[in-house]
Structures are given as structure tokens and as C-alpha cells.
PDB file of C-alpha atoms in Angstrom:
ATOM      1  CA  UNK A  46       0.000   0.000   0.000  1.00 57.00           C
ATOM      2  CA  UNK A  47       1.150   3.539  -0.775  1.00 57.00           C
ATOM      3  CA  UNK A  48       0.960   4.876   2.784  1.00 59.00           C
ATOM      4  CA  UNK A  49       2.803   1.829   4.131  1.00 64.00           C
ATOM      5  CA  UNK A  50       5.666   2.381   1.671  1.00 62.00           C
ATOM      6  CA  UNK A  51       5.876   5.995   2.803  1.00 60.00           C
ATOM      7  CA  UNK A  52       6.148   4.983   6.451  1.00 61.00           C
ATOM      8  CA  UNK A  53       8.856   2.458   5.652  1.00 62.00           C
ATOM      9  CA  UNK A  54      10.714   5.061   3.633  1.00 60.00           C
ATOM     10  CA  UNK A  55      10.635   7.556   6.487  1.00 58.00           C
ATOM     11  CA  UNK A  56      11.711   5.077   9.166  1.00 59.00           C
ATOM     12  CA  UNK A  57      14.116   2.817   7.285  1.00 61.00           C
ATOM     13  CA  UNK A  58      17.850   3.485   6.900  1.00 63.00           C
ATOM     14  CA  UNK A  59      17.955   1.031   4.036  1.00 66.00           C
ATOM     15  CA  UNK A  60      16.113   3.510   1.790  1.00 65.00           C
ATOM     16  CA  UNK A  61      18.774   6.164   2.410  1.00 66.00           C
ATOM     17  CA  UNK A  62      21.615   3.723   1.686  1.00 71.00           C
ATOM     18  CA  UNK A  63      19.989   2.610  -1.543  1.00 70.00           C
ATOM     19  CA  UNK A  64      19.458   6.232  -2.609  1.00 68.00           C
ATOM     20  CA  UNK A  65      23.072   7.114  -1.840  1.00 69.00           C
ATOM     21  CA  UNK A  66      24.277   4.096  -3.830  1.00 75.00           C
ATOM     22  CA  UNK A  67      22.148   5.115  -6.795  1.00 73.00           C
ATOM     23  CA  UNK A  68      23.523   8.662  -6.642  1.00 70.00           C
ATOM     24  CA  UNK A  69      27.079   7.311  -6.526  1.00 71.00           C
ATOM     25  CA  UNK A  70      26.449   5.357  -9.717  1.00 73.00           C
ATOM     26  CA  UNK A  71      25.071   8.485 -11.401  1.00 68.00           C
ATOM     27  CA  UNK A  72      28.150  10.488 -10.404  1.00 69.00           C
ATOM     28  CA  UNK A  73      30.428   7.831 -11.816  1.00 68.00           C
ATOM     29  CA  UNK A  74      28.498   7.849 -15.079  1.00 70.00           C
ATOM     30  CA  UNK A  75      28.580  11.650 -15.325  1.00 65.00           C
ATOM     31  CA  UNK A  76      32.164  11.861 -14.189  1.00 61.00           C
ATOM     32  CA  UNK A  77      31.570  15.264 -12.608  1.00 58.00           C
ATOM     33  CA  UNK A  78      30.323  15.763  -9.021  1.00 56.00           C
ATOM     34  CA  UNK A  79      29.602  19.469  -9.611  1.00 59.00           C
ATOM     35  CA  UNK A  80      27.209  18.741 -12.459  1.00 58.00           C
ATOM     36  CA  UNK A  81      25.436  16.138 -10.380  1.00 57.00           C
ATOM     37  CA  UNK A  82      24.607  18.602  -7.572  1.00 60.00           C
ATOM     38  CA  UNK A  83      24.554  18.578  -3.785  1.00 66.00           C
ATOM     39  CA  UNK A  84      23.893  15.054  -2.507  1.00 62.00           C
ATOM     40  CA  UNK A  85      22.196  16.056   0.774  1.00 65.00           C
ATOM     41  CA  UNK A  86      19.919  18.491  -1.035  1.00 67.00           C
ATOM     42  CA  UNK A  87      18.946  15.825  -3.558  1.00 66.00           C
ATOM     43  CA  UNK A  88      18.166  13.350  -0.750  1.00 64.00           C
ATOM     44  CA  UNK A  89      15.896  15.916   0.913  1.00 66.00           C
ATOM     45  CA  UNK A  90      14.119  16.602  -2.369  1.00 66.00           C
ATOM     46  CA  UNK A  91      13.650  12.872  -2.922  1.00 64.00           C
ATOM     47  CA  UNK A  92      12.055  12.555   0.509  1.00 62.00           C
ATOM     48  CA  UNK A  93       9.779  15.521  -0.193  1.00 61.00           C
ATOM     49  CA  UNK A  94       8.558  13.874  -3.393  1.00 60.00           C
ATOM     50  CA  UNK A  95       7.258  11.002  -1.256  1.00 57.00           C
ATOM     51  CA  UNK A  96       5.294  13.449   0.883  1.00 54.00           C
ATOM     52  CA  UNK A  97       4.713  13.444   4.661  1.00 57.00           C
ATOM     53  CA  UNK A  98       7.538  15.860   5.248  1.00 65.00           C
ATOM     54  CA  UNK A  99       5.789  17.084   8.389  1.00 66.00           C
ATOM     55  CA  UNK A 100       5.976  13.598   9.894  1.00 67.00           C
ATOM     56  CA  UNK A 101       9.705  13.354   9.282  1.00 68.00           C
ATOM     57  CA  UNK A 102      10.320  16.796  10.759  1.00 74.00           C
ATOM     58  CA  UNK A 103       8.174  15.903  13.755  1.00 76.00           C
ATOM     59  CA  UNK A 104      10.279  12.784  14.324  1.00 75.00           C
ATOM     60  CA  UNK A 105      13.452  14.865  14.126  1.00 78.00           C
ATOM     61  CA  UNK A 106      12.074  17.317  16.685  1.00 85.00           C
ATOM     62  CA  UNK A 107      11.166  14.465  19.035  1.00 86.00           C
ATOM     63  CA  UNK A 108      14.647  12.937  18.790  1.00 85.00           C
ATOM     64  CA  UNK A 109      16.247  16.337  19.370  1.00 86.00           C
ATOM     65  CA  UNK A 110      14.034  16.927  22.402  1.00 84.00           C
ATOM     66  CA  UNK A 111      14.890  13.509  23.878  1.00 86.00           C
ATOM     67  CA  UNK A 112      18.599  14.220  23.503  1.00 87.00           C
ATOM     68  CA  UNK A 113      18.161  17.511  25.380  1.00 84.00           C
ATOM     69  CA  UNK A 114      16.207  15.756  28.132  1.00 83.00           C
ATOM     70  CA  UNK A 115      18.928  13.151  28.579  1.00 86.00           C
ATOM     71  CA  UNK A 116      21.479  15.915  29.191  1.00 87.00           C
ATOM     72  CA  UNK A 117      19.496  17.278  32.174  1.00 86.00           C
ATOM     73  CA  UNK A 118      18.085  14.224  34.024  1.00 87.00           C
ATOM     74  CA  UNK A 119      17.154  16.156  37.191  1.00 89.00           C
ATOM     75  CA  UNK A 120      15.153  18.785  35.323  1.00 86.00           C
ATOM     76  CA  UNK A 121      13.584  16.041  33.218  1.00 87.00           C
ATOM     77  CA  UNK A 122      12.545  14.077  36.329  1.00 89.00           C
ATOM     78  CA  UNK A 123      10.989  17.170  37.934  1.00 90.00           C
ATOM     79  CA  UNK A 124       9.148  18.022  34.725  1.00 87.00           C
ATOM     80  CA  UNK A 125       7.787  14.480  34.379  1.00 89.00           C
ATOM     81  CA  UNK A 126       6.656  14.412  38.025  1.00 92.00           C
ATOM     82  CA  UNK A 127       4.926  17.787  37.657  1.00 92.00           C
ATOM     83  CA  UNK A 128       3.310  16.672  34.414  1.00 91.00           C
ATOM     84  CA  UNK A 129       2.141  13.407  35.968  1.00 91.00           C
ATOM     85  CA  UNK A 130       0.655  15.159  38.992  1.00 92.00           C
ATOM     86  CA  UNK A 131      -1.092  17.681  36.762  1.00 92.00           C
ATOM     87  CA  UNK A 132      -2.562  15.007  34.502  1.00 93.00           C
ATOM     88  CA  UNK A 133      -3.645  12.917  37.489  1.00 90.00           C
ATOM     89  CA  UNK A 134      -5.324  15.848  39.216  1.00 90.00           C
ATOM     90  CA  UNK A 135      -7.152  16.879  36.052  1.00 90.00           C
ATOM     91  CA  UNK A 136      -8.250  13.303  35.354  1.00 89.00           C
ATOM     92  CA  UNK A 137      -9.604  12.938  38.899  1.00 88.00           C
ATOM     93  CA  UNK A 138     -11.407  16.274  38.697  1.00 87.00           C
ATOM     94  CA  UNK A 139     -12.964  15.402  35.353  1.00 85.00           C
ATOM     95  CA  UNK A 140     -14.036  11.960  36.608  1.00 83.00           C
ATOM     96  CA  UNK A 141     -15.740  13.563  39.596  1.00 80.00           C
ATOM     97  CA  UNK A 142     -17.385  16.243  37.463  1.00 80.00           C
ATOM     98  CA  UNK A 143     -18.526  13.632  34.946  1.00 77.00           C
ATOM     99  CA  UNK A 144     -20.000  11.400  37.646  1.00 71.00           C
ATOM    100  CA  UNK A 145     -21.701  14.209  39.590  1.00 68.00           C
ATOM    101  CA  UNK A 146     -22.699  16.772  36.962  1.00 70.00           C
ATOM    102  CA  UNK A 147     -22.406  15.456  33.412  1.00 69.00           C
ATOM    103  CA  UNK A 148     -23.489  11.828  33.499  1.00 74.00           C
ATOM    104  CA  UNK A 149     -27.121  11.318  34.542  1.00 75.00           C
ATOM    105  CA  UNK A 150     -27.759   8.917  37.402  1.00 78.00           C
ATOM    106  CA  UNK A 151     -29.089   5.499  36.308  1.00 80.00           C
ATOM    107  CA  UNK A 152     -32.472   6.088  37.935  1.00 86.00           C
ATOM    108  CA  UNK A 153     -35.863   7.272  36.786  1.00 85.00           C
ATOM    109  CA  UNK A 154     -36.092  11.080  36.526  1.00 88.00           C
ATOM    110  CA  UNK A 155     -32.750  11.944  38.187  1.00 84.00           C
ATOM    111  CA  UNK A 156     -33.491  15.653  37.757  1.00 84.00           C
ATOM    112  CA  UNK A 157     -36.314  15.314  40.311  1.00 90.00           C
ATOM    113  CA  UNK A 158     -34.149  13.926  43.128  1.00 91.00           C
ATOM    114  CA  UNK A 159     -33.729  16.148  46.177  1.00 92.00           C
ATOM    115  CA  UNK A 160     -31.672  15.670  49.325  1.00 92.00           C
ATOM    116  CA  UNK A 161     -33.135  16.879  52.615  1.00 91.00           C
ATOM    117  CA  UNK A 162     -30.947  18.486  55.278  1.00 91.00           C
ATOM    118  CA  UNK A 163     -31.649  19.494  58.860  1.00 88.00           C
ATOM    119  CA  UNK A 164     -29.976  22.196  60.928  1.00 88.00           C
ATOM    120  CA  UNK A 165     -30.389  22.712  64.642  1.00 83.00           C
ATOM    121  CA  UNK A 166     -30.110  26.082  66.394  1.00 86.00           C
ATOM    122  CA  UNK A 167     -26.593  25.234  67.625  1.00 84.00           C
ATOM    123  CA  UNK A 168     -25.383  23.760  64.309  1.00 83.00           C
ATOM    124  CA  UNK A 169     -22.999  25.677  62.093  1.00 86.00           C
ATOM    125  CA  UNK A 170     -24.012  23.939  58.887  1.00 90.00           C
ATOM    126  CA  UNK A 171     -26.866  21.735  57.627  1.00 91.00           C
ATOM    127  CA  UNK A 172     -26.579  17.975  58.012  1.00 90.00           C
ATOM    128  CA  UNK A 173     -28.075  15.114  55.997  1.00 89.00           C
ATOM    129  CA  UNK A 174     -27.912  12.789  59.033  1.00 89.00           C
ATOM    130  CA  UNK A 175     -31.176  11.671  60.607  1.00 90.00           C
ATOM    131  CA  UNK A 176     -31.912   9.506  63.627  1.00 89.00           C
ATOM    132  CA  UNK A 177     -34.275   6.637  62.866  1.00 89.00           C
ATOM    133  CA  UNK A 178     -37.217   8.134  64.855  1.00 91.00           C
ATOM    134  CA  UNK A 179     -36.777  11.436  63.024  1.00 90.00           C
ATOM    135  CA  UNK A 180     -36.603   9.622  59.693  1.00 91.00           C
ATOM    136  CA  UNK A 181     -39.817   7.757  60.481  1.00 91.00           C
ATOM    137  CA  UNK A 182     -41.561  11.065  61.160  1.00 92.00           C
ATOM    138  CA  UNK A 183     -40.355  12.461  57.836  1.00 91.00           C
ATOM    139  CA  UNK A 184     -41.357   9.303  55.979  1.00 91.00           C
ATOM    140  CA  UNK A 185     -44.840   9.101  57.477  1.00 91.00           C
ATOM    141  CA  UNK A 186     -45.612  12.831  57.589  1.00 93.00           C
ATOM    142  CA  UNK A 187     -44.179  14.339  54.415  1.00 91.00           C
ATOM    143  CA  UNK A 188     -46.592  15.228  51.598  1.00 92.00           C
ATOM    144  CA  UNK A 189     -44.172  17.181  49.378  1.00 91.00           C
ATOM    145  CA  UNK A 190     -42.464  14.375  47.475  1.00 92.00           C
ATOM    146  CA  UNK A 191     -43.874  11.430  45.564  1.00 92.00           C
ATOM    147  CA  UNK A 192     -41.536   9.170  47.525  1.00 93.00           C
ATOM    148  CA  UNK A 193     -38.914   9.362  50.237  1.00 94.00           C
ATOM    149  CA  UNK A 194     -36.062   7.053  51.148  1.00 95.00           C
ATOM    150  CA  UNK A 195     -33.094   7.001  53.486  1.00 94.00           C
ATOM    151  CA  UNK A 196     -29.714   5.384  53.013  1.00 93.00           C
ATOM    152  CA  UNK A 197     -26.264   5.209  54.560  1.00 92.00           C
ATOM    153  CA  UNK A 198     -23.047   3.858  53.053  1.00 92.00           C
ATOM    154  CA  UNK A 199     -21.542   0.888  54.864  1.00 92.00           C
ATOM    155  CA  UNK A 200     -18.993  -1.879  54.423  1.00 93.00           C
ATOM    156  CA  UNK A 201     -20.261  -5.404  55.023  1.00 92.00           C
ATOM    157  CA  UNK A 202     -18.121  -8.405  55.902  1.00 92.00           C
ATOM    158  CA  UNK A 203     -19.112 -11.506  53.896  1.00 88.00           C
ATOM    159  CA  UNK A 204     -16.182 -13.579  55.131  1.00 86.00           C
ATOM    160  CA  UNK A 205     -16.583 -16.827  57.043  1.00 82.00           C
ATOM    161  CA  UNK A 206     -14.272 -18.653  59.424  1.00 80.00           C
ATOM    162  CA  UNK A 207     -12.462 -15.512  60.551  1.00 80.00           C
ATOM    163  CA  UNK A 208     -11.560 -14.370  57.029  1.00 85.00           C
ATOM    164  CA  UNK A 209     -12.572 -10.782  56.246  1.00 89.00           C
ATOM    165  CA  UNK A 210     -14.134 -10.124  52.859  1.00 88.00           C
ATOM    166  CA  UNK A 211     -15.423  -6.567  52.829  1.00 91.00           C
ATOM    167  CA  UNK A 212     -17.879  -5.336  50.207  1.00 91.00           C
ATOM    168  CA  UNK A 213     -19.336  -1.866  49.762  1.00 92.00           C
ATOM    169  CA  UNK A 214     -23.049  -1.489  50.356  1.00 94.00           C
ATOM    170  CA  UNK A 215     -25.804   0.653  51.848  1.00 94.00           C
ATOM    171  CA  UNK A 216     -28.264   0.458  54.650  1.00 93.00           C
ATOM    172  CA  UNK A 217     -31.490   1.490  52.930  1.00 94.00           C
ATOM    173  CA  UNK A 218     -35.111   2.100  53.811  1.00 94.00           C
ATOM    174  CA  UNK A 219     -37.939   0.090  52.285  1.00 94.00           C
ATOM    175  CA  UNK A 220     -38.857   2.708  49.676  1.00 94.00           C
ATOM    176  CA  UNK A 221     -35.277   2.950  48.402  1.00 95.00           C
ATOM    177  CA  UNK A 222     -35.800   1.221  45.056  1.00 94.00           C
ATOM    178  CA  UNK A 223     -39.358   2.368  44.419  1.00 94.00           C
ATOM    179  CA  UNK A 224     -38.383   6.009  44.993  1.00 94.00           C
ATOM    180  CA  UNK A 225     -35.456   5.711  42.601  1.00 93.00           C
ATOM    181  CA  UNK A 226     -37.580   3.864  40.041  1.00 92.00           C
ATOM    182  CA  UNK A 227     -35.117   0.951  39.835  1.00 91.00           C
ATOM    183  CA  UNK A 228     -36.191  -2.621  39.120  1.00 91.00           C
ATOM    184  CA  UNK A 229     -34.604  -6.016  39.683  1.00 92.00           C
ATOM    185  CA  UNK A 230     -32.915  -8.078  36.987  1.00 89.00           C
ATOM    186  CA  UNK A 231     -34.035 -11.242  38.782  1.00 89.00           C
ATOM    187  CA  UNK A 232     -36.042 -11.944  41.894  1.00 89.00           C
ATOM    188  CA  UNK A 233     -37.646  -9.112  43.823  1.00 91.00           C
ATOM    189  CA  UNK A 234     -36.451  -6.005  45.594  1.00 95.00           C
ATOM    190  CA  UNK A 235     -37.266  -5.289  49.212  1.00 94.00           C
ATOM    191  CA  UNK A 236     -40.096  -2.802  49.725  1.00 93.00           C
ATOM    192  CA  UNK A 237     -41.782  -0.800  52.433  1.00 91.00           C
ATOM    193  CA  UNK A 238     -43.578  -3.906  53.713  1.00 92.00           C
ATOM    194  CA  UNK A 239     -40.174  -5.353  54.619  1.00 93.00           C
ATOM    195  CA  UNK A 240     -39.206  -2.227  56.559  1.00 91.00           C
ATOM    196  CA  UNK A 241     -40.454  -2.219  60.156  1.00 90.00           C
ATOM    197  CA  UNK A 242     -38.834  -2.309  63.564  1.00 88.00           C
ATOM    198  CA  UNK A 243     -37.543  -5.783  64.284  1.00 90.00           C
ATOM    199  CA  UNK A 244     -37.826  -6.870  60.638  1.00 91.00           C
ATOM    200  CA  UNK A 245     -35.580  -9.716  59.461  1.00 91.00           C
ATOM    201  CA  UNK A 246     -32.429  -8.876  57.536  1.00 86.00           C
ATOM    202  CA  UNK A 247     -33.109  -8.589  53.815  1.00 89.00           C
ATOM    203  CA  UNK A 248     -30.537  -7.734  51.146  1.00 92.00           C
ATOM    204  CA  UNK A 249     -30.461  -7.119  47.409  1.00 94.00           C
ATOM    205  CA  UNK A 250     -27.116  -7.628  45.679  1.00 94.00           C
ATOM    206  CA  UNK A 251     -25.631  -6.139  42.549  1.00 92.00           C
ATOM    207  CA  UNK A 252     -24.928  -8.016  39.358  1.00 91.00           C
ATOM    208  CA  UNK A 253     -21.178  -7.638  39.949  1.00 90.00           C
ATOM    209  CA  UNK A 254     -21.358  -9.217  43.428  1.00 91.00           C
ATOM    210  CA  UNK A 255     -23.679 -11.947  42.162  1.00 91.00           C
ATOM    211  CA  UNK A 256     -21.179 -12.947  39.474  1.00 91.00           C
ATOM    212  CA  UNK A 257     -17.990 -12.561  41.520  1.00 88.00           C
ATOM    213  CA  UNK A 258     -19.072 -14.270  44.736  1.00 86.00           C
ATOM    214  CA  UNK A 259     -22.117 -16.402  43.969  1.00 84.00           C
ATOM    215  CA  UNK A 260     -21.305 -17.511  40.452  1.00 81.00           C
TER     216      UNK A 260
END
């Protein structure tokens, strides 16, 4: 293919040797180096006829830059560390922005979700933490939202025999899934009828945990 021949020409030393050998034969036939012209200039013109001069010049600039970097290893190390920290910080910030602001939550009508805070007279800032009796009053007395749910992040230990196997999960109220408009792939999700004081422990697991731990 034409583009593949160009790449080989730009990266192969064999092409330059063959071109120099051909020019040597022409000089011998002419018998006059001055009439033949400048060899380096003719090589450059031959390369330009193949095109992609910008790629060759870019490669030359990269090699020149690497040689300069090798001469100052300390400055190079500091520059690479600074560059790595900058890229890492920007990647983390973009990931957070994408997850929080750009990418919609995988629930029904994410734009309608609201988080409720409370603030006591002695508190400096609002808090999203509720005691269970206070949450029950909000759940049973609110008439502003179409649904209300409470949750709290938690790590759960699924290990047996003294071995710790921690997984990330949530304590969640009975209306958790119905409020978010999320359904189950298989089986059923717990509901408000499962949520009462003294209720047995009920759990719904993710597809990832189902595959990794329960096959």
C-alpha cells in the first residue's frame, strides 16, 4: 500500500543507503560531481517527493528533544513528576465532574431527586444525618415528594471462618428502590412492607457481586 511504503521510507535506513548508492552510480556515469549537484539536497528533495515531510520533521524534533532531556536528568525528572501530577489531578477532577454533573444517574427522573438536610439552632451547617425516629416522622408525615427514602453507606463483611471479605453497600429504607424507580434483573427487591422495627435482615445484591461471589 502507498501509505505503508511511505512509512517504511521515512523510518528505514535502508532507503537512504539505496538512494546514496544510486547517486554514486550516477556520479560515476557523469564523471563530474559538480554537475550532479549537492547530494544532501537531492536526498531531501527525494524525501519531499514522497510526501509526509511534516511527519519526518516531527520525528526529528522528538529525537532532538529527547537528547536535550537526557542531558538534564534532574530537570527532566521534575518536569515528568509535575506533568504526571497535573494530569492525574485533572483526570480525577474530570471523573468527579462527569460522575456528579455530566453523566445522569441510572435512575428514573434523576433531575427530580432532592436531598433533605436538617440544621439545629446550635449547628454551624446543615446535616443530611437523621436519627431513625426522626426519619420515620419524615417518611410518614411528608406530603411534598412522591416518595422518600433514606440510606447510609456501609462496608459489610461476607467472610466466614475468621476471614474478612469486605464489600461496599448501603443500609437502605424500604422505599429505596421504588423512589429511585429501579427494578430487579431477577427476583424481587425489598419494599416498604419489609421495613419495620424488628424486621428480618433482607438484602439485594448487585450483578457484579452476584457474578464474583455467587457464580
